[in-house]
Tab-separated table of C-alpha atoms in Angstrom:
chain	number	residue	atom	x	y	z
Q	1	MET	CA	-5.058	48.646	-7.594
Q	2	THR	CA	-3.042	46.117	-9.358
Q	3	GLN	CA	-4.910	42.931	-10.322
Q	4	LYS	CA	-3.761	39.762	-9.554
Q	5	LYS	CA	-2.605	37.418	-12.409
Q	6	HIS	CA	-5.140	34.434	-13.057
Q	7	ARG	CA	-3.349	31.034	-12.818
Q	8	THR	CA	-4.190	28.205	-14.301
Q	9	LEU	CA	-4.471	24.799	-12.888
Q	10	MET	CA	-3.429	22.526	-15.617
Q	11	LEU	CA	-4.269	18.881	-13.971
Q	12	ASN	CA	-2.147	16.738	-16.427
Q	13	GLN	CA	1.150	18.917	-14.649
Q	14	PHE	CA	-0.814	18.825	-10.981
Q	15	LEU	CA	1.436	16.726	-9.027
Q	16	PRO	CA	-1.314	15.270	-6.908
Q	17	TYR	CA	-2.928	14.417	-9.519
Q	18	ARG	CA	-0.465	12.833	-11.243
Q	19	MET	CA	0.613	10.859	-8.360
Q	20	VAL	CA	-2.232	9.430	-7.592
Q	21	ASN	CA	-3.066	8.146	-10.736
Q	22	LEU	CA	0.686	6.505	-11.125
Q	23	ALA	CA	-0.245	5.134	-7.656
Q	24	ASP	CA	-3.480	3.904	-8.797
Q	25	GLY	CA	-2.288	2.574	-12.091
Q	26	ILE	CA	0.753	0.682	-10.494
Q	27	SER	CA	-1.194	-1.041	-7.996
Q	28	ASN	CA	-3.869	-2.104	-9.993
Q	29	ALA	CA	-1.452	-3.688	-12.827
Q	30	CYS	CA	0.733	-5.207	-9.838
Q	31	SER	CA	-2.780	-6.744	-8.375
Q	32	LYS	CA	-3.439	-8.596	-11.361
Q	33	ILE	CA	-0.378	-11.074	-10.093
Q	34	TYR	CA	-2.270	-11.701	-6.933
Q	35	ARG	CA	-5.957	-11.216	-7.717
Q	36	GLU	CA	-5.729	-13.522	-11.147
Q	37	GLU	CA	-3.617	-16.453	-9.983
Q	38	PHE	CA	-4.329	-16.530	-6.274
Q	39	ASP	CA	-7.480	-14.732	-5.920
Q	40	VAL	CA	-6.506	-12.154	-3.357
Q	41	SER	CA	-7.754	-8.438	-3.522
Q	42	ILE	CA	-5.507	-5.302	-2.980
Q	43	PRO	CA	-6.656	-4.914	0.695
Q	44	GLU	CA	-6.131	-8.418	1.351
Q	45	TRP	CA	-2.650	-8.641	-0.258
Q	46	ARG	CA	-1.580	-5.504	1.911
Q	47	ILE	CA	-2.726	-7.144	5.061
Q	48	LEU	CA	-0.900	-10.344	4.244
Q	49	ALA	CA	2.301	-8.367	3.056
Q	50	ARG	CA	2.293	-6.205	6.143
Q	51	LEU	CA	1.665	-9.344	8.579
Q	52	ALA	CA	4.440	-10.722	7.008
Q	53	GLU	CA	6.545	-8.202	8.104
Q	54	HIS	CA	5.503	-7.505	11.254
Q	55	GLU	CA	4.207	-11.136	12.246
Q	56	LYS	CA	1.553	-10.111	14.733
Q	57	LEU	CA	-0.659	-6.792	14.657
Q	58	ASN	CA	-3.984	-5.589	15.774
Q	59	ALA	CA	-6.758	-4.162	12.857
Q	60	LYS	CA	-5.812	-0.841	13.802
Q	61	ASP	CA	-2.293	-0.442	13.284
Q	62	ILE	CA	-2.858	-2.723	10.077
Q	63	GLY	CA	-5.187	0.177	9.261
Q	64	ASP	CA	-2.460	2.669	10.147
Q	65	LEU	CA	0.379	0.925	8.367
Q	66	THR	CA	-1.649	0.229	5.141
Q	67	PHE	CA	-3.507	3.727	4.662
Q	68	MET	CA	-6.685	1.868	4.688
Q	69	ASP	CA	-9.617	3.181	6.617
Q	70	LYS	CA	-11.418	0.498	9.559
Q	71	SER	CA	-14.029	-0.855	7.144
Q	72	ARG	CA	-11.765	-1.543	4.338
Q	73	VAL	CA	-9.621	-3.820	6.838
Q	74	SER	CA	-12.225	-5.302	8.667
Q	75	ARG	CA	-13.814	-6.769	4.986
Q	76	ALA	CA	-10.325	-7.630	4.022
Q	77	VAL	CA	-9.560	-9.148	6.980
Q	78	LYS	CA	-12.947	-11.132	7.412
Q	79	LEU	CA	-11.888	-12.833	4.008
Q	80	LEU	CA	-8.680	-13.569	4.656
Q	81	GLU	CA	-10.258	-15.376	8.038
Q	82	GLU	CA	-12.608	-17.373	5.507
Q	83	LYS	CA	-9.929	-18.377	3.202
Q	84	GLY	CA	-8.090	-19.578	6.365
Q	85	LEU	CA	-5.036	-17.313	5.744
Q	86	LEU	CA	-5.072	-15.740	9.506
Q	87	LEU	CA	-5.161	-16.294	13.099
Q	88	LYS	CA	-6.891	-14.246	15.400
Q	89	VAL	CA	-5.957	-13.933	19.150
Q	90	LYS	CA	-7.838	-12.118	21.612
Q	91	ASP	CA	-6.037	-8.996	23.078
Q	92	SER	CA	-5.506	-9.852	27.106
Q	93	THR	CA	-5.268	-6.522	27.676
Q	94	ASP	CA	-8.719	-5.470	25.762
Q	95	ASN	CA	-11.402	-7.390	24.924
Q	96	ARG	CA	-12.659	-5.664	22.221
Q	97	ALA	CA	-9.383	-5.967	19.948
Q	98	SER	CA	-7.840	-8.820	18.850
Q	99	PHE	CA	-3.868	-9.609	17.381
Q	100	LEU	CA	-4.178	-11.364	13.380
Q	101	SER	CA	-0.908	-13.008	12.511
Q	102	LEU	CA	-0.511	-15.317	9.442
Q	103	SER	CA	-1.781	-19.171	9.331
Q	104	GLU	CA	0.660	-21.506	7.818
Q	105	SER	CA	-1.249	-21.221	4.788
Q	106	GLY	CA	-1.002	-17.441	4.937
Q	107	ARG	CA	2.793	-17.636	5.076
Q	108	ASP	CA	2.785	-20.206	2.128
Q	109	LEU	CA	0.674	-17.994	0.148
Q	110	TYR	CA	2.648	-14.800	0.750
Q	111	ALA	CA	5.908	-16.900	-0.063
Q	112	LYS	CA	4.223	-17.537	-3.579
Q	113	ILE	CA	3.310	-14.180	-4.268
Q	114	ALA	CA	6.376	-12.099	-2.697
Q	115	PRO	CA	8.775	-12.781	-5.540
Q	116	LYS	CA	6.319	-12.377	-8.478
Q	117	ALA	CA	5.741	-9.301	-6.946
Q	118	LEU	CA	9.039	-7.973	-6.464
Q	119	ASP	CA	9.743	-9.529	-10.257
Q	120	TRP	CA	6.968	-7.211	-11.176
Q	121	GLU	CA	8.169	-4.244	-9.710
Q	122	ALA	CA	11.583	-5.187	-11.110
Q	123	GLU	CA	10.351	-5.191	-14.575
Q	124	LEU	CA	8.764	-1.590	-13.865
Q	125	ILE	CA	11.458	0.041	-12.750
Q	126	ASP	CA	13.788	-1.589	-15.174
Q	127	VAL	CA	13.194	1.569	-17.283
Q	128	LEU	CA	14.770	3.955	-14.742
Q	129	ASP	CA	18.540	3.889	-14.474
Q	130	THR	CA	20.596	3.678	-11.053
Q	131	VAL	CA	20.552	7.349	-10.264
Q	132	GLU	CA	17.116	8.083	-11.508
Q	133	TYR	CA	15.952	5.385	-9.283
Q	134	ARG	CA	17.963	6.417	-6.314
Q	135	ASP	CA	16.662	10.163	-7.135
Q	136	PHE	CA	13.225	8.924	-7.241
Q	137	LEU	CA	12.999	7.329	-4.076
Q	138	ARG	CA	15.001	10.105	-2.509
Q	139	VAL	CA	12.335	12.880	-3.666
Q	140	MET	CA	9.329	10.727	-2.388
Q	141	GLU	CA	10.778	10.652	0.705
Q	142	LYS	CA	11.511	14.477	0.722
Q	143	LEU	CA	7.541	14.807	-0.213
Q	144	ASP	CA	6.476	12.336	2.674
Q	145	ALA	CA	8.385	14.416	4.917
Q	146	ARG	CA	6.967	17.868	3.643
Q	147	LEU	CA	3.538	16.350	3.811
Q	148	GLU	CA	3.989	15.192	7.533
Q	149	LYS	CA	5.231	18.920	8.323
Q	150	MET	CA	2.027	20.372	6.729
Q	151	LYS	CA	-0.327	18.184	8.346
Q	152	GLY	CA	0.609	19.854	11.254
């Protein structure tokens, strides 16, 4: 009878752990741009950015696109509404749902934050050469695709 060799999980070499820490670190560091200067939280920024891309979305779509749960989206939407950054229009086919879009103030705020976020991203990835950056994006796409298959 052969015994299975014991495998040790080294957390600092475990891809899920490293990816989560990297993503959290990047998100938190980048959030200083809009949190400190514009008083916008990470969930609020994600919603502003998605609405800038899509113009009009309901809360469920925002949750799906931003990978945030329903309650987090709801709290962020409420704060954005209170700040006058969102417009809310009832869905004519479903009275329980509303479509959200950026108000003029929301579009103005996005226009101020986006260039700063892009500059921050450029500084972060400046450590990578063109090939490393391309390969990194390709690796992330491959892992995303594999994860979708594994979900079933």
